[in-house]
Amino acid sequence: MRLIIKKTSDEASKWAANHIAQKINSFNNKPFTLGLPTGSTPLQTYDELIKLNKKGFVSFQNVTTFNMDEYVGLSDKCEQSYHYFMYHNFFDHIDIKKQNIHILNGMAENLEKECENYEKAIKDAGGIRLFLGGVGEDGHIAFNEPFTSLKSRTHVQPLTQDTIRVNSRFFSGDQSKVPTKALTVGVQTVMDSDEVLILAFGKNKAKALYHSLEEGISHKWTLSAVQMHENAVIVCDEDAASLLNKETTDYFLDIEN
Ligand code: GLP
């Protein structure tokens, strides 16, 4: 595993965006499948990718995307939906083909079928080359809450009170407006990708990083599954790395230098 520690989230986001652009470019216009997250963490990375796209350094013409998750019961017109978030913050500003964008439909009549079809669509696309993700304060990746099976695939996920509280900031602070369920790719869906790139910024992510990296693999901190991935990169700022042991951070700094 690689751990890239940058002073600020700004520097870390630039690193992540350049890394993603390089990966796409290394495919020389061959189809590239990218997994994507929402949340406040990836926003700067999306901004950087938009800039790189506009300057002609990277094109999304041959990129197919699969988003990690979506709330159950929110339409794509709703500003809090992940559909709205993705178009508003990223897709509307790059040269991606609309038919190559995949986001789980939280309004589907049969949610289980929707999840099954999503897994199939990922398989049909040849799997995911790079899955970009964030992490929740309780160590969740996508919406895989603590104690979700590390072998899980795309499924309907009841949200914990902690997640509802944290995410209520996007619903004008009103926890009663936050959906209680979401559709999410599973931990195994993320781990099946060729590369996993996780962003973690700020002091409120330090505990999640500590438990996921310093301790053993545990379904309590679903991010810890990256320990078993052969090509995982965590990009964080100094605040998020602040609870890691010094010998851990020294090791990773040494390797990167
Ligand atoms: C939500 C999303 C996750 C995201 C997490 C952290 O729970 N489902 O994919 O990683 O929030 O969000 P933020 O980046 O806003 O801290």
XYZ file of N, CA and C and ligand atoms in Angstrom:
787
model
N 0.833 -1.201 0.000
C 0.000 0.000 0.000
C 0.871 1.255 0.000
N 0.371 2.294 -0.662
C 1.087 3.578 -0.592
C 0.261 4.545 0.257
N 0.947 5.314 1.080
C 0.270 6.390 1.817
C 0.991 7.677 1.425
N 0.264 8.587 0.795
C 0.852 9.855 0.357
C 0.342 10.917 1.322
N 1.256 11.506 2.064
C 0.837 12.538 3.021
C 1.271 13.904 2.487
N 0.289 14.776 2.256
C 0.602 16.131 1.792
C 0.222 17.111 2.897
N 0.852 18.276 2.862
C 0.598 19.268 3.905
C -0.888 19.648 3.958
N -1.455 19.919 2.787
C -2.847 20.393 2.741
C -3.688 19.514 1.819
N -5.009 19.659 1.965
C -5.923 18.904 1.094
C -5.810 19.387 -0.350
N -5.424 20.656 -0.492
C -5.245 21.225 -1.823
C -4.138 20.494 -2.590
N -2.986 20.351 -1.898
C -1.853 19.636 -2.523
C -2.218 18.184 -2.787
N -2.911 17.582 -1.820
C -3.278 16.168 -1.947
C -4.234 15.972 -3.130
N -5.173 16.909 -3.303
C -6.145 16.798 -4.392
C -5.467 16.941 -5.747
N -4.477 17.858 -5.806
C -3.728 18.032 -7.068
C -3.010 16.729 -7.402
N -2.414 16.134 -6.370
C -1.695 14.867 -6.592
C -2.673 13.823 -7.130
N -3.827 13.718 -6.493
C -4.813 12.696 -6.887
C -5.298 12.929 -8.321
N -5.601 14.179 -8.659
C -6.113 14.481 -9.999
C -5.064 14.159 -11.064
N -3.811 14.530 -10.786
C -2.753 14.224 -11.759
C -2.560 12.725 -11.918
N -2.666 12.023 -10.792
C -2.511 10.565 -10.819
C -3.611 9.936 -11.688
N -4.844 10.389 -11.491
C -5.980 9.839 -12.259
C -5.803 10.162 -13.756
N -5.427 11.413 -14.040
C -5.244 11.820 -15.437
C -4.160 10.983 -16.111
N -3.066 10.767 -15.373
C -1.973 9.946 -15.939
C -2.442 8.533 -16.238
N -3.249 7.977 -15.311
C -3.752 6.607 -15.517
C -4.625 6.544 -16.769
N -5.513 7.531 -16.896
C -6.394 7.551 -18.075
C -5.542 7.660 -19.343
N -4.556 8.573 -19.299
C -3.709 8.786 -20.483
C -2.880 7.548 -20.829
N -2.508 6.793 -19.784
C -1.675 5.601 -20.038
C -2.456 4.548 -20.832
N -3.784 4.688 -20.910
C -4.596 3.756 -21.694
C -4.679 4.150 -23.163
N -4.031 5.275 -23.513
C -3.956 5.692 -24.926
C -5.287 5.623 -25.670
N -6.311 6.232 -25.085
C -7.650 6.290 -25.709
C -8.401 4.965 -25.728
N -7.833 3.946 -25.076
C -8.602 2.697 -24.937
C -9.597 2.926 -23.798
N -10.738 2.199 -23.769
C -11.734 2.450 -22.726
C -11.150 2.314 -21.316
N -11.486 3.260 -20.463
C -10.989 3.276 -19.078
C -12.195 3.404 -18.139
N -12.299 2.506 -17.205
C -13.458 2.530 -16.296
C -13.037 3.049 -14.926
N -13.765 4.076 -14.488
C -13.398 4.813 -13.284
C -14.539 4.772 -12.262
N -14.239 4.384 -11.029
C -15.233 4.430 -9.954
C -15.130 5.778 -9.247
N -16.268 6.376 -8.884
C -16.228 7.740 -8.341
C -17.068 7.910 -7.076
N -16.622 8.772 -6.171
C -17.363 9.064 -4.950
C -18.018 10.443 -4.966
N -18.833 10.681 -3.969
C -19.349 12.040 -3.727
C -18.777 12.509 -2.377
N -19.375 13.532 -1.803
C -18.890 14.049 -0.514
C -18.081 15.305 -0.729
N -17.697 15.958 0.369
C -16.922 17.191 0.226
C -15.467 16.888 -0.129
N -14.990 15.713 0.266
C -13.571 15.386 0.054
C -13.132 15.422 -1.412
N -13.876 14.793 -2.357
C -13.354 14.764 -3.730
C -13.554 16.060 -4.525
N -14.216 17.064 -3.930
C -14.548 18.269 -4.707
C -13.333 18.941 -5.358
N -12.248 19.078 -4.567
C -11.057 19.749 -5.133
C -10.412 18.899 -6.228
N -10.496 17.570 -6.052
C -9.941 16.677 -7.087
C -10.754 16.842 -8.371
N -12.088 16.922 -8.238
C -12.926 17.133 -9.416
C -12.589 18.468 -10.078
N -12.397 19.499 -9.265
C -12.032 20.816 -9.845
C -10.736 20.728 -10.643
N -9.765 20.030 -10.074
C -8.468 19.879 -10.760
C -8.618 19.098 -12.052
N -9.431 18.023 -12.013
C -9.634 17.211 -13.221
C -10.341 18.031 -14.304
N -11.270 18.883 -13.877
C -11.972 19.756 -14.835
C -10.945 20.675 -15.514
N -10.037 21.243 -14.685
C -9.006 22.133 -15.246
C -8.126 21.370 -16.228
N -7.709 20.167 -15.854
C -6.832 19.366 -16.726
C -7.549 19.027 -18.036
N -8.869 18.784 -17.927
C -9.665 18.469 -19.111
C -9.755 19.693 -20.030
N -10.026 20.853 -19.412
C -10.187 22.079 -20.207
C -8.877 22.487 -20.876
N -7.750 22.187 -20.209
C -6.437 22.538 -20.795
C -5.992 21.504 -21.826
N -6.777 20.428 -21.955
C -6.428 19.405 -22.951
C -5.429 18.365 -22.475
N -5.153 18.353 -21.156
C -4.195 17.364 -20.645
C -4.815 15.980 -20.463
N -6.129 15.918 -20.349
C -6.802 14.621 -20.224
C -8.187 14.722 -20.868
N -8.600 13.611 -21.482
C -9.945 13.584 -22.071
C -10.738 12.451 -21.428
N -12.045 12.680 -21.287
C -12.926 11.657 -20.699
C -13.785 10.989 -21.777
N -13.428 11.239 -23.053
C -14.205 10.681 -24.177
C -14.296 9.162 -24.120
N -13.239 8.527 -23.624
C -13.230 7.058 -23.578
C -13.320 6.540 -22.151
N -13.813 7.383 -21.261
C -13.930 6.979 -19.853
C -15.380 6.632 -19.532
N -15.542 5.498 -18.857
C -16.856 5.084 -18.361
C -16.796 5.190 -16.842
N -17.841 5.743 -16.235
C -17.798 5.901 -14.783
C -18.910 5.107 -14.086
N -18.600 4.674 -12.871
C -19.583 4.045 -11.988
C -19.485 4.755 -10.641
N -20.565 5.376 -10.230
C -20.533 6.011 -8.917
C -20.724 4.996 -7.812
N -20.226 5.357 -6.640
C -20.251 4.420 -5.517
C -21.640 4.179 -4.947
N -22.424 5.264 -4.850
C -23.642 5.115 -4.045
C -24.687 6.181 -4.375
N -25.858 6.015 -3.838
C -26.943 6.980 -4.013
C -27.959 6.756 -2.894
N -28.579 7.820 -2.447
C -29.637 7.708 -1.429
C -30.866 7.036 -2.023
N -31.580 6.298 -1.207
C -32.860 5.727 -1.636
C -33.934 6.800 -1.478
N -34.721 6.998 -2.553
C -35.884 7.887 -2.458
C -35.641 9.320 -2.886
N -34.441 9.664 -3.342
C -34.213 11.035 -3.836
C -34.155 11.011 -5.363
N -34.875 11.918 -6.009
C -34.849 11.944 -7.471
C -33.571 12.655 -7.925
N -33.223 12.462 -9.202
C -31.979 13.079 -9.689
C -32.082 14.606 -9.754
N -33.303 15.143 -9.610
C -33.489 16.613 -9.621
C -33.219 17.197 -8.223
N -33.251 16.338 -7.227
C -33.081 16.805 -5.849
C -31.609 17.173 -5.617
N -31.373 18.367 -5.101
C -29.996 18.867 -4.972
C -29.128 18.028 -4.041
N -29.781 17.267 -3.145
C -29.007 16.439 -2.215
C -28.684 15.056 -2.794
N -29.284 14.749 -3.962
C -29.021 13.419 -4.543
C -27.605 13.401 -5.081
N -27.030 12.209 -5.150
C -25.672 12.078 -5.664
C -25.662 12.242 -7.194
N -26.817 12.000 -7.839
C -26.932 12.284 -9.271
C -26.665 13.782 -9.491
N -27.429 14.592 -8.770
C -27.321 16.042 -8.913
C -25.883 16.480 -8.618
N -25.346 15.972 -7.517
C -23.983 16.324 -7.086
C -22.979 16.074 -8.212
N -23.063 14.884 -8.818
C -22.054 14.496 -9.807
C -22.127 15.346 -11.074
N -23.370 15.596 -11.537
C -23.492 16.414 -12.761
C -23.062 17.847 -12.472
N -23.540 18.367 -11.353
C -23.285 19.751 -10.977
C -21.789 20.013 -10.735
N -21.124 19.069 -10.059
C -19.731 19.307 -9.675
C -18.694 18.732 -10.620
N -19.139 17.852 -11.529
C -18.117 17.215 -12.369
C -18.569 16.978 -13.818
N -19.565 16.111 -14.005
C -19.887 15.658 -15.358
C -20.262 16.786 -16.316
N -20.969 17.812 -15.814
C -21.390 18.905 -16.693
C -20.215 19.741 -17.207
N -19.029 19.524 -16.626
C -17.891 20.390 -16.965
C -16.774 19.667 -17.716
N -16.998 18.386 -18.021
C -15.949 17.634 -18.736
C -16.539 17.036 -20.021
N -15.648 16.452 -20.843
C -16.103 15.963 -22.158
C -16.553 14.497 -22.125
N -17.118 14.064 -21.015
C -17.563 12.667 -20.908
C -18.854 12.460 -21.712
N -19.025 11.240 -22.269
C -20.270 10.933 -22.980
C -21.312 10.514 -21.941
N -22.490 11.124 -22.012
C -23.528 10.877 -20.996
C -23.866 9.386 -20.871
N -23.821 8.683 -22.017
C -24.185 7.252 -21.961
C -23.152 6.406 -21.222
N -21.987 6.999 -20.933
C -20.950 6.243 -20.209
C -20.997 6.468 -18.700
N -21.983 7.264 -18.250
C -22.091 7.578 -16.820
C -23.070 6.608 -16.168
N -22.652 5.976 -15.074
C -23.548 5.063 -14.342
C -23.650 5.512 -12.886
N -24.889 5.702 -12.445
C -25.131 6.017 -11.029
C -26.325 5.183 -10.591
N -26.228 4.577 -9.431
C -27.330 3.745 -8.927
C -28.611 4.577 -8.836
N -29.739 3.933 -9.182
C -31.018 4.644 -9.151
C -31.743 4.351 -7.825
N -31.710 5.314 -6.946
C -32.338 5.160 -5.626
C -33.855 5.239 -5.668
N -34.412 5.493 -6.880
C -35.867 5.562 -7.057
C -36.389 4.282 -7.728
N -35.504 3.328 -7.982
C -35.921 2.106 -8.690
C -37.016 1.397 -7.906
N -37.964 0.798 -8.664
C -39.054 0.081 -7.989
C -38.525 -1.126 -7.242
N -37.604 -1.831 -7.904
C -37.027 -3.017 -7.281
C -35.552 -2.727 -6.976
N -35.277 -2.361 -5.743
C -33.928 -1.904 -5.387
C -32.903 -3.033 -5.478
N -33.332 -4.248 -5.079
C -32.419 -5.400 -5.131
C -31.990 -5.669 -6.581
N -32.965 -5.574 -7.476
C -32.683 -5.808 -8.899
C -31.727 -4.730 -9.430
N -31.985 -3.494 -8.991
C -31.123 -2.378 -9.397
C -29.651 -2.676 -9.006
N -29.472 -3.201 -7.784
C -28.115 -3.522 -7.305
C -27.496 -4.647 -8.127
N -28.320 -5.654 -8.398
C -27.850 -6.802 -9.194
C -27.413 -6.324 -10.587
N -28.253 -5.485 -11.197
C -27.948 -4.980 -12.541
C -26.668 -4.138 -12.551
N -26.450 -3.416 -11.461
C -25.265 -2.541 -11.376
C -24.002 -3.391 -11.365
N -24.023 -4.448 -10.556
C -22.858 -5.359 -10.507
C -22.606 -5.934 -11.897
N -23.704 -6.269 -12.590
C -23.574 -6.871 -13.915
C -22.984 -5.840 -14.893
N -23.461 -4.609 -14.773
C -22.965 -3.553 -15.680
C -21.456 -3.330 -15.481
N -21.020 -3.402 -14.237
C -19.578 -3.231 -13.959
C -18.796 -4.383 -14.610
N -19.351 -5.572 -14.447
C -18.706 -6.759 -15.034
C -18.660 -6.637 -16.560
N -19.804 -6.230 -17.141
C -19.878 -6.100 -18.602
C -18.895 -5.050 -19.121
N -18.617 -4.041 -18.288
C -17.667 -2.990 -18.705
C -16.220 -3.480 -18.555
N -16.059 -4.716 -18.082
C -14.709 -5.273 -17.941
C -14.079 -4.974 -16.587
N -14.913 -4.561 -15.613
C -14.374 -4.259 -14.274
C -13.870 -2.831 -14.206
N -13.545 -2.419 -12.991
C -13.128 -1.023 -12.787
C -11.609 -0.937 -12.696
N -11.030 -0.016 -13.447
C -9.562 0.134 -13.451
C -9.114 0.870 -12.198
N -9.796 1.966 -11.880
C -9.381 2.735 -10.698
C -10.639 3.182 -9.956
N -10.716 2.875 -8.677
C -11.854 3.311 -7.864
C -11.370 4.412 -6.934
N -11.876 5.617 -7.146
C -11.569 6.736 -6.258
C -12.609 6.725 -5.139
N -12.192 6.968 -3.913
C -13.155 6.965 -2.808
C -12.773 7.946 -1.720
N -13.725 8.205 -0.842
C -13.449 8.974 0.352
C -13.610 8.026 1.530
N -13.724 8.585 2.706
C -13.969 7.742 3.882
C -14.849 8.500 4.870
N -15.773 7.791 5.486
C -16.609 8.419 6.500
C -15.846 8.513 7.818
N -16.359 9.299 8.745
C -15.678 9.452 10.037
C -15.574 8.124 10.780
N -16.533 7.228 10.508
C -16.493 5.905 11.160
C -15.787 4.862 10.291
N -15.029 5.334 9.314
C -14.208 4.433 8.499
C -14.954 3.774 7.366
N -16.192 4.215 7.062
C -16.910 3.542 5.974
C -16.431 3.977 4.589
N -16.384 3.019 3.653
C -16.129 3.385 2.248
C -17.442 3.200 1.502
N -17.678 4.072 0.551
C -18.977 4.189 -0.118
C -19.997 4.361 1.021
N -21.055 3.527 1.070
C -21.937 3.607 2.240
C -21.851 2.306 3.039
N -20.687 1.650 2.992
C -20.522 0.395 3.724
C -20.248 0.698 5.186
N -21.332 0.756 5.932
C -21.267 1.140 7.345
C -20.507 0.090 8.155
N -20.080 0.446 9.371
C -19.372 -0.535 10.204
C -20.137 -1.853 10.268
N -19.385 -2.923 10.188
C -19.890 -4.306 10.269
C -20.591 -4.787 8.998
N -20.423 -4.030 7.907
C -20.848 -4.563 6.603
C -19.805 -5.611 6.217
N -20.258 -6.688 5.609
C -19.315 -7.741 5.215
C -18.250 -7.188 4.277
N -17.030 -7.594 4.512
C -15.948 -7.153 3.621
C -16.044 -7.850 2.264
N -16.927 -8.833 2.179
C -17.161 -9.525 0.893
C -18.404 -8.949 0.189
N -18.986 -7.892 0.748
C -20.271 -7.398 0.223
C -20.158 -6.892 -1.214
N -21.309 -7.003 -1.896
C -21.437 -6.473 -3.257
C -22.517 -5.387 -3.198
N -22.860 -4.829 -4.333
C -23.825 -3.726 -4.354
C -25.117 -4.142 -3.647
N -25.556 -3.319 -2.708
C -26.700 -3.698 -1.874
C -27.427 -2.469 -1.319
N -28.596 -2.756 -0.708
C -29.348 -1.697 -0.026
C -28.772 -1.605 1.386
N -28.439 -0.386 1.809
C -27.764 -0.223 3.102
C -28.546 0.720 4.025
N -28.989 0.226 5.175
C -29.578 1.147 6.149
C -28.466 2.044 6.705
N -28.730 3.327 6.859
C -27.680 4.239 7.339
C -27.716 4.348 8.861
N -26.547 4.464 9.460
C -26.476 4.586 10.921
C -26.838 6.020 11.328
N -27.216 6.177 12.573
C -27.531 7.508 13.095
C -26.331 8.441 12.961
N -25.123 7.880 13.135
C -23.894 8.683 13.016
C -23.760 9.273 11.616
N -23.984 8.418 10.602
C -23.872 8.884 9.215
C -24.964 9.896 8.909
N -26.176 9.627 9.414
C -27.292 10.555 9.178
C -26.967 11.920 9.801
N -26.390 11.886 11.007
C -26.023 13.137 11.677
C -24.949 13.888 10.875
N -23.893 13.164 10.493
C -22.787 13.806 9.758
C -23.277 14.353 8.406
N -24.105 13.573 7.705
C -24.553 13.988 6.360
C -25.694 15.005 6.392
N -26.261 15.252 7.570
C -27.365 16.218 7.649
C -26.889 17.635 7.303
N -25.553 17.839 7.278
C -25.060 19.169 6.895
C -25.429 19.507 5.448
N -25.685 18.479 4.630
C -26.114 18.732 3.252
C -27.635 18.900 3.154
N -28.340 18.693 4.281
C -29.808 18.781 4.297
C -30.219 19.886 5.268
N -29.585 21.023 5.167
C -29.743 22.183 6.055
C -29.793 21.784 7.531
N -28.958 20.809 7.879
C -28.800 20.427 9.285
C -29.972 19.651 9.864
N -30.945 19.323 9.012
C -32.155 18.650 9.501
C -32.033 17.125 9.294
N -31.760 16.428 10.395
C -31.522 14.980 10.292
C -32.748 14.232 9.773
N -33.952 14.794 10.006
C -35.162 14.095 9.581
C -35.309 14.091 8.053
N -34.526 14.971 7.379
C -34.606 15.034 5.914
C -33.640 14.048 5.243
N -32.710 13.489 6.019
C -31.707 12.587 5.433
C -32.339 11.212 5.225
N -32.273 10.654 3.998
C -32.827 9.313 3.798
C -32.201 8.316 4.771
N -32.952 7.312 5.138
C -32.433 6.343 6.123
C -31.785 5.148 5.432
N -31.900 5.118 4.098
C -31.292 4.006 3.347
C -30.562 4.535 2.124
N -29.610 3.736 1.673
C -28.888 4.097 0.443
C -28.605 2.835 -0.356
N -28.300 3.024 -1.633
C -27.760 1.929 -2.435
C -26.261 2.169 -2.494
N -25.496 1.114 -2.345
C -24.047 1.296 -2.365
C -23.347 0.103 -2.987
N -22.244 0.366 -3.672
C -21.409 -0.750 -4.101
C -20.885 -1.399 -2.819
N -20.533 -2.672 -2.887
C -20.033 -3.350 -1.689
C -18.548 -3.129 -1.500
N -18.049 -3.565 -0.350
C -16.605 -3.446 -0.101
C -15.859 -4.267 -1.159
N -16.385 -5.459 -1.445
C -15.713 -6.308 -2.433
C -15.766 -5.705 -3.837
N -16.857 -4.980 -4.132
C -16.955 -4.329 -5.451
C -15.787 -3.340 -5.609
N -15.507 -2.604 -4.537
C -14.404 -1.631 -4.607
C -13.071 -2.379 -4.686
N -12.951 -3.428 -3.873
C -11.677 -4.155 -3.815
C -11.354 -4.905 -5.109
N -12.373 -5.182 -5.909
C -12.165 -5.882 -7.181
C -11.517 -4.995 -8.235
N -11.487 -3.686 -8.001
C -10.915 -2.814 -9.029
C -9.385 -2.966 -9.035
N -8.781 -2.644 -10.175
C -7.329 -2.824 -10.299
C -6.565 -1.937 -9.311
N -7.136 -0.754 -9.056
C -6.473 0.175 -8.132
C -7.528 0.880 -7.292
N -7.220 1.077 -6.018
C -8.127 1.822 -5.133
C -7.380 3.069 -4.663
N -7.992 4.222 -4.856
C -7.359 5.487 -4.461
C -8.297 6.188 -3.479
N -7.872 6.280 -2.233
C -8.736 6.839 -1.187
C -8.213 8.205 -0.747
N -9.128 9.166 -0.630
C -8.769 10.507 -0.154
C -9.265 10.675 1.282
N -8.442 11.230 2.143
C -8.879 11.480 3.528
C -8.295 12.809 3.993
N -9.170 13.765 4.269
C -8.711 15.102 4.660
C -9.333 15.537 5.984
N -8.534 16.170 6.798
C -9.045 16.813 8.000
C -8.954 15.931 9.239
N -8.954 16.610 10.393
C -8.822 15.927 11.697
C -9.934 14.918 11.926
N -11.138 15.201 11.376
C -12.267 14.293 11.641
C -12.135 12.941 10.920
N -11.095 12.810 10.090
C -10.850 11.518 9.433
C -9.665 10.785 10.067
N -9.004 11.432 11.037
C -7.775 10.862 11.606
C -8.030 9.525 12.314
N -9.149 9.435 13.033
C -9.453 8.205 13.763
C -9.698 7.046 12.773
N -10.432 7.337 11.716
C -10.726 6.305 10.707
C -9.433 5.799 10.070
N -8.523 6.723 9.795
C -7.255 6.327 9.176
C -6.422 5.506 10.159
N -6.427 5.944 11.412
C -5.658 5.219 12.435
C -6.135 3.768 12.536
N -7.438 3.576 12.720
C -7.952 2.212 12.898
C -7.783 1.369 11.631
N -7.931 1.994 10.478
C -7.873 1.231 9.226
C -6.453 0.846 8.831
N -5.468 1.660 9.271
C -4.090 1.377 8.840
C -3.237 0.739 9.919
N -3.441 1.160 11.176
C -2.552 0.683 12.237
C -3.015 -0.650 12.823
N -4.317 -0.935 12.682
C -4.834 -2.164 13.281
C -5.114 -3.186 12.182
N -5.609 -4.342 12.593
C -5.873 -5.408 11.623
C -7.091 -5.101 10.771
N -7.319 -5.955 9.786
C -8.485 -5.790 8.908
C -9.717 -6.095 9.738
N -10.694 -5.208 9.685
C -11.887 -5.406 10.502
C -13.119 -4.851 9.805
N -14.218 -5.591 9.911
C -15.473 -5.096 9.338
C -15.998 -3.882 10.098
N -15.367 -3.571 11.259
C -15.800 -2.368 12.001
C -15.370 -1.096 11.250
N -14.212 -1.156 10.618
C -13.690 -0.017 9.847
C -13.535 -0.528 8.417
N -14.571 -0.387 7.609
C -14.567 -1.099 6.319
C -13.438 -0.642 5.392
N -12.897 0.572 5.640
C -11.744 1.010 4.850
C -10.549 0.073 5.037
N -10.493 -0.599 6.208
C -9.327 -1.451 6.497
C -9.165 -2.566 5.466
N -10.216 -2.854 4.678
C -10.117 -3.885 3.632
C -9.016 -3.548 2.622
N -8.632 -2.276 2.521
C -7.582 -1.910 1.553
C -6.260 -2.599 1.883
N -6.135 -3.048 3.131
C -4.884 -3.737 3.500
C -4.657 -4.986 2.653
N -5.745 -5.565 2.138
C -5.637 -6.778 1.331
C -5.536 -6.467 -0.165
N -5.621 -5.165 -0.508
C -5.583 -4.823 -1.934
C -4.128 -4.679 -2.388
N -3.836 -5.186 -3.575
C -2.437 -5.176 -4.031
C -2.005 -3.829 -4.592
N -2.989 -2.967 -4.858
C -2.642 -1.692 -5.472
C -3.526 -0.585 -4.890
N -3.306 -0.325 -3.609
C -4.116 0.693 -2.921
C -3.246 1.903 -2.593
N -3.821 3.081 -2.773
C -3.115 4.328 -2.456
C -4.041 5.167 -1.582
N -3.555 5.613 -0.463
C -4.334 6.561 0.348
C -3.618 7.900 0.267
N -4.355 8.929 -0.106
C -3.773 10.270 -0.200
C -4.440 11.111 0.874
N -3.639 11.626 1.795
C -4.262 12.379 2.896
C -3.498 13.661 3.175
N -4.100 14.510 3.997
C -3.377 15.698 4.446
C -2.800 15.404 5.841
N -2.003 16.335 6.355
C -1.330 16.073 7.632
C -2.328 15.898 8.773
N -3.463 16.614 8.705
C -4.463 16.487 9.767
C -5.030 15.063 9.837
N -5.334 14.507 8.678
C -5.906 13.149 8.667
C -4.878 12.113 9.118
N -3.576 12.437 8.917
C -2.522 11.484 9.311
C -2.088 11.694 10.756
N -2.719 12.669 11.447
C -2.180 13.107 12.739
C -2.242 12.061 13.854
N -3.075 11.027 13.737
C -3.115 10.015 14.801
C -2.281 8.773 14.464
N -1.681 8.758 13.283
C -0.855 7.595 12.907
C 0.433 7.619 13.723
N 0.984 6.429 13.993
C 2.253 6.368 14.728
C 3.358 7.007 13.895
N 4.331 7.604 14.590
C 5.410 8.293 13.862
C 6.172 7.301 12.986
N 6.393 6.092 13.524
C 7.161 5.128 12.714
C 6.399 4.752 11.433
N 5.057 4.808 11.493
C 4.253 4.507 10.297
C 4.435 5.611 9.260
N 4.261 6.848 9.706
C 4.377 7.957 8.740
C 5.823 8.078 8.222
N 6.803 7.836 9.115
C 8.209 7.880 8.669
C 8.452 6.846 7.585
N 7.881 5.663 7.779
C 8.059 4.588 6.803
C 7.536 5.012 5.435
N 6.298 5.506 5.419
C 5.686 5.857 4.130
C 6.383 7.062 3.480
N 6.797 8.032 4.307
C 7.516 9.189 3.747
C 8.833 8.739 3.124
N 9.499 7.834 3.826
C 10.782 7.302 3.361
C 10.612 6.607 2.004
N 9.610 5.737 1.921
C 9.365 4.980 0.682
C 9.054 5.931 -0.474
N 8.229 6.957 -0.205
C 7.848 7.879 -1.294
C 9.028 8.736 -1.745
N 9.938 9.031 -0.767
C 11.080 9.876 -1.131
C 12.116 9.087 -1.928
C -20.794 9.685 2.509
C -20.466 8.974 1.214
C -19.054 8.439 1.196
C -18.083 9.543 1.599
C -18.433 10.018 2.993
C -17.511 11.118 3.488
O -21.136 8.806 3.506
N -21.351 7.894 0.971
O -18.725 7.934 -0.090
O -16.771 9.062 1.542
O -19.746 10.522 2.966
O -17.926 12.345 2.997
P -17.096 13.672 3.084
O -16.095 13.568 1.990
O -18.081 14.760 2.840
O -16.452 13.734 4.419
